[in-house]
PDB file of C-alpha atoms in Angstrom:
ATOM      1  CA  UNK A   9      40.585  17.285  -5.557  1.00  0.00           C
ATOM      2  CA  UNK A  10      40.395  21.392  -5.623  1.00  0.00           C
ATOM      3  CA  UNK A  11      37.317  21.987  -3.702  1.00  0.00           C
ATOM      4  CA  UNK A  12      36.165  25.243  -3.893  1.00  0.00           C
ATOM      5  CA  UNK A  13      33.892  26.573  -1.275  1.00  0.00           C
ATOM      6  CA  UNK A  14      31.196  28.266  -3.220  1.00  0.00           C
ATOM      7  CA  UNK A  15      28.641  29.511  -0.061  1.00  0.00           C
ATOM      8  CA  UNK A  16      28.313  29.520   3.382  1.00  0.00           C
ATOM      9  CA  UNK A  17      24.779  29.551   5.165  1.00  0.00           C
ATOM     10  CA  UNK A  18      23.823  30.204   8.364  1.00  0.00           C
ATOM     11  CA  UNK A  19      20.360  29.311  10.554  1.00  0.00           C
ATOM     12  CA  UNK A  20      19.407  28.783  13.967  1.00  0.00           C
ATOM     13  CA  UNK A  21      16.968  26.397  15.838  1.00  0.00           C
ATOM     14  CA  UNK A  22      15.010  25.648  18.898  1.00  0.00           C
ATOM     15  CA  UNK A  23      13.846  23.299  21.047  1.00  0.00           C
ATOM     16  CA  UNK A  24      11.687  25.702  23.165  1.00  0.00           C
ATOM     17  CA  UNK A  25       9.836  22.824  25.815  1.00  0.00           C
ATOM     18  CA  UNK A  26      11.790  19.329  25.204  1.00  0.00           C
ATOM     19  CA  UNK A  27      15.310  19.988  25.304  1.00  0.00           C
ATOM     20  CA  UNK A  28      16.336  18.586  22.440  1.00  0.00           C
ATOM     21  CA  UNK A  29      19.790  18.903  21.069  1.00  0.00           C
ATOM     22  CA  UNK A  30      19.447  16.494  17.693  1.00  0.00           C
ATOM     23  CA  UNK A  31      16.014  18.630  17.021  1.00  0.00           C
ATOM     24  CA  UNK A  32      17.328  22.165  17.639  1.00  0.00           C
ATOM     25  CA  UNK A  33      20.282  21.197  15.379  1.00  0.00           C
ATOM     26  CA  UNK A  34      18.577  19.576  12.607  1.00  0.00           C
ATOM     27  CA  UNK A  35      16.171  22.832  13.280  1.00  0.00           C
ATOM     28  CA  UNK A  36      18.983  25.129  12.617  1.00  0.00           C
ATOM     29  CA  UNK A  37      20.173  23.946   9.277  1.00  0.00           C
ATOM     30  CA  UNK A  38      16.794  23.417   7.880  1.00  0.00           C
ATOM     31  CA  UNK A  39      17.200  27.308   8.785  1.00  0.00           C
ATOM     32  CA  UNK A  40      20.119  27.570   7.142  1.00  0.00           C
ATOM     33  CA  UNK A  41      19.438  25.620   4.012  1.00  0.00           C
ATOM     34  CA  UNK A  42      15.584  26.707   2.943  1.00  0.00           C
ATOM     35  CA  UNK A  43      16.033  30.191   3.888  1.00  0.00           C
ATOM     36  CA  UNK A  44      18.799  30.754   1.531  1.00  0.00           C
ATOM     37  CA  UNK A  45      18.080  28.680  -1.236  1.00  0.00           C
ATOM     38  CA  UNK A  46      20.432  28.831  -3.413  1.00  0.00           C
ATOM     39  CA  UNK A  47      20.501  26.745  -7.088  1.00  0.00           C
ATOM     40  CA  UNK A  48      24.193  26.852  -6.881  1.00  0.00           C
ATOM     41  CA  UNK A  49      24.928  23.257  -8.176  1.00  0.00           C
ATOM     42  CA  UNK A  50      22.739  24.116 -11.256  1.00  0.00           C
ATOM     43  CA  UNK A  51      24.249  27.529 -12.031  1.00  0.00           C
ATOM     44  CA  UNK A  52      27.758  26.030 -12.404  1.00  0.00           C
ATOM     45  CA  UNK A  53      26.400  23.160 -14.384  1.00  0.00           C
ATOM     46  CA  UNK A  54      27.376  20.586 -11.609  1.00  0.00           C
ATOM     47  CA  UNK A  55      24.716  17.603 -10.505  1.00  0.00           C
ATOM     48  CA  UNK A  56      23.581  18.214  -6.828  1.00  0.00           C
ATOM     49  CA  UNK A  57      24.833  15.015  -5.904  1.00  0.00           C
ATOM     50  CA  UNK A  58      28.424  16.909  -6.300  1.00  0.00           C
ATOM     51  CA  UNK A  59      27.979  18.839  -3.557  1.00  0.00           C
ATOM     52  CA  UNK A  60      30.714  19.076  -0.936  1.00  0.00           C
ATOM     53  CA  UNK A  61      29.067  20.023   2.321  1.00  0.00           C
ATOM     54  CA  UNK A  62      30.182  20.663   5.411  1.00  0.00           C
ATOM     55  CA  UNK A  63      28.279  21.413   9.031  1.00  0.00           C
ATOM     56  CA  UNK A  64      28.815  22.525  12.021  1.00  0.00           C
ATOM     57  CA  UNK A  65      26.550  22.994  14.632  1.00  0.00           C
ATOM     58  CA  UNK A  66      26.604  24.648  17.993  1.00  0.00           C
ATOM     59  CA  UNK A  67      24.723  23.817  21.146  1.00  0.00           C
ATOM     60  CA  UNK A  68      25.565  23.366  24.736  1.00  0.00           C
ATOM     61  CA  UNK A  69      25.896  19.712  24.865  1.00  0.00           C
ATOM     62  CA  UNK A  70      27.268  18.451  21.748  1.00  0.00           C
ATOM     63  CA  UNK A  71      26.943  15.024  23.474  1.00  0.00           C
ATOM     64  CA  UNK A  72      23.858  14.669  23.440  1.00  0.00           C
ATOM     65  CA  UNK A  73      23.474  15.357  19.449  1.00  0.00           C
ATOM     66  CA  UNK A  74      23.015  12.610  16.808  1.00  0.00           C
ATOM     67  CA  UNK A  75      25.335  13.231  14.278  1.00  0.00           C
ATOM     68  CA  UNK A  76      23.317  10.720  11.841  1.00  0.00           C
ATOM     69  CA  UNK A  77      20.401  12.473  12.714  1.00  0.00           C
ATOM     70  CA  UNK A  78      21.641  15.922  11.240  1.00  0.00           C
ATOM     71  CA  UNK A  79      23.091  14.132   7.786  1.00  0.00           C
ATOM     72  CA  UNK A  80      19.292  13.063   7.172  1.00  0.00           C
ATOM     73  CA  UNK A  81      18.016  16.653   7.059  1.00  0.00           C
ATOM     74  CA  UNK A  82      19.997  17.239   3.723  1.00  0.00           C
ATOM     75  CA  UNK A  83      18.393  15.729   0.607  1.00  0.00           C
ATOM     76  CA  UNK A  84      21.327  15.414  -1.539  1.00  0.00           C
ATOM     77  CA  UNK A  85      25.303  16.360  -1.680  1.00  0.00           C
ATOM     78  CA  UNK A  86      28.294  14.790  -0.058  1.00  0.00           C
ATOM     79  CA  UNK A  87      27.697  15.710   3.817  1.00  0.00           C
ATOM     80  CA  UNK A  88      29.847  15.650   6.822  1.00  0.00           C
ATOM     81  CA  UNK A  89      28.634  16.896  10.566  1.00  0.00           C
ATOM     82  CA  UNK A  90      30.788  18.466  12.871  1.00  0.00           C
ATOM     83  CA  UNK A  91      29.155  19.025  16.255  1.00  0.00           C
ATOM     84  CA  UNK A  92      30.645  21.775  19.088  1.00  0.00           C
ATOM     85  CA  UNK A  93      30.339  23.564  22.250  1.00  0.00           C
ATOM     86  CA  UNK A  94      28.180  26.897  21.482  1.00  0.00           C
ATOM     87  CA  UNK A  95      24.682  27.423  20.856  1.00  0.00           C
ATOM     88  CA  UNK A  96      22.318  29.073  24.189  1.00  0.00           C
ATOM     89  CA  UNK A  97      20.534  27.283  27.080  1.00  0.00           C
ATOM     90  CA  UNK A  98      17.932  29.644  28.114  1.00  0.00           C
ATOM     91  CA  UNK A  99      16.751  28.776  31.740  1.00  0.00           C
ATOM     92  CA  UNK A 100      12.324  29.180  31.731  1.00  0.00           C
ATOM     93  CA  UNK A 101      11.642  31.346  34.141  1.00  0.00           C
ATOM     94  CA  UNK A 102      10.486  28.467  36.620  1.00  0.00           C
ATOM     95  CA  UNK A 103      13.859  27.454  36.808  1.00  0.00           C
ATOM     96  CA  UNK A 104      12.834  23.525  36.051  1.00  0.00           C
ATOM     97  CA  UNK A 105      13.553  23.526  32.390  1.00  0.00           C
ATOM     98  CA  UNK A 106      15.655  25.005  29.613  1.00  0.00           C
ATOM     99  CA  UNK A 107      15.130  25.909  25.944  1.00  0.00           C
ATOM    100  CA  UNK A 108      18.103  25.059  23.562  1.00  0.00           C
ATOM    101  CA  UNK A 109      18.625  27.155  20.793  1.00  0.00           C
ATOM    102  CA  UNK A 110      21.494  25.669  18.472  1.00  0.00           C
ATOM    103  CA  UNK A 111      23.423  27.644  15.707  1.00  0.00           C
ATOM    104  CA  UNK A 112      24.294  26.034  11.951  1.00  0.00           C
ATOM    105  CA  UNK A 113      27.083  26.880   9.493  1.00  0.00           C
ATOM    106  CA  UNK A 114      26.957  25.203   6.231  1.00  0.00           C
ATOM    107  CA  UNK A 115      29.386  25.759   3.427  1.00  0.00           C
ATOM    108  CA  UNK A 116      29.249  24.596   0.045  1.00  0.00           C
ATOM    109  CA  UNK A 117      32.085  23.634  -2.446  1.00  0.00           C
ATOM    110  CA  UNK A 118      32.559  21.476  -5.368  1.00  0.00           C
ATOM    111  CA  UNK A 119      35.704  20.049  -6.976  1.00  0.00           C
ATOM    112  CA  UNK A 120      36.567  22.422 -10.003  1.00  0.00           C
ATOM    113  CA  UNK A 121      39.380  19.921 -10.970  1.00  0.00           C
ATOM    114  CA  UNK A 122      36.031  17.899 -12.384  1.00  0.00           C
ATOM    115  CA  UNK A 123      34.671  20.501 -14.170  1.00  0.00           C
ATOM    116  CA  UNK A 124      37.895  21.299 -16.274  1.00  0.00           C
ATOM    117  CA  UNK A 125      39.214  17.496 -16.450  1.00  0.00           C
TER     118      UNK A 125
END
C-alpha cells in the first residue's frame, strides 16, 4: 500500500466543569474535523470509506481516555487513535477542580497504488 497523506487538521477541546478526558478529546477532533471541512475523498475521486486516518490526541492523562470513544466521533474512513501526554489542566481558581483542554491532530491519506492499479 502507498499511502499518501493528503491533510493534516488540527482542533482543540474542553471539558471546562467535569473533567473529562474522553469528552475534551472527542471535543477536539470534532474541532479539527468540521472546522476544516475538507471534500478531499471526493476531489480525488476516492469513496470516503477509503480514508486512511490517523489521530492523536493530547491531554494530561491519557489514561483516563477511551480510545473507542474517540473512533465513534468520525463518520466514515479507516481510523486509528493514538492517545499521549500533552494537552493543559487549568486549575479553577478555587483550587478544587480543573478544566482539561485536549489538543487533536488528524491526518488524512489514501492508498494511490488503488487509484492507478
Amino acid at each position: 500500500m502507498a499511502l499518501k497523506k493528503m491533510v493534516v487538521q488540527f482542533g482543540m477541546g474542553t471539558s471546562i466543569r467535569s473533567r473529562n478526558y474522553t469528552q475534551a478529546g472527542a471535543r477536539a477532533i470534532r474541532d479539527a474535523l468540521w472546522h476544516h471541512s475538507l471534500n478531499v475523498a471526493d476531489a480525488f475521486g476516492f469513496p470516503r470509506t477509503a480514508m486512511v486516518i490517523d489521530a492523536v490526541v493530547a491531554v494530561q492523562r491519557p489514561d483516563l481516555v477511551d480510545e473507542a470513544e474517540l473512533v465513534k466521533v468520525f463518520p466514515y474512513g479507516q481510523v486509528s487513535v493514538r492517545v499521549i501526554e500533552g494537552g493543559l489542566d487549568v486549575p479553577k481558581p478555587s483550587g478544587d477542580s480543573i478544566s482539561v483542554i485536549a489538543n487533536a491532530a488528524i491526518t488524512v491519506s489514501f492508498d494511490m497504488e488503488a487509484a492507478h492499479g
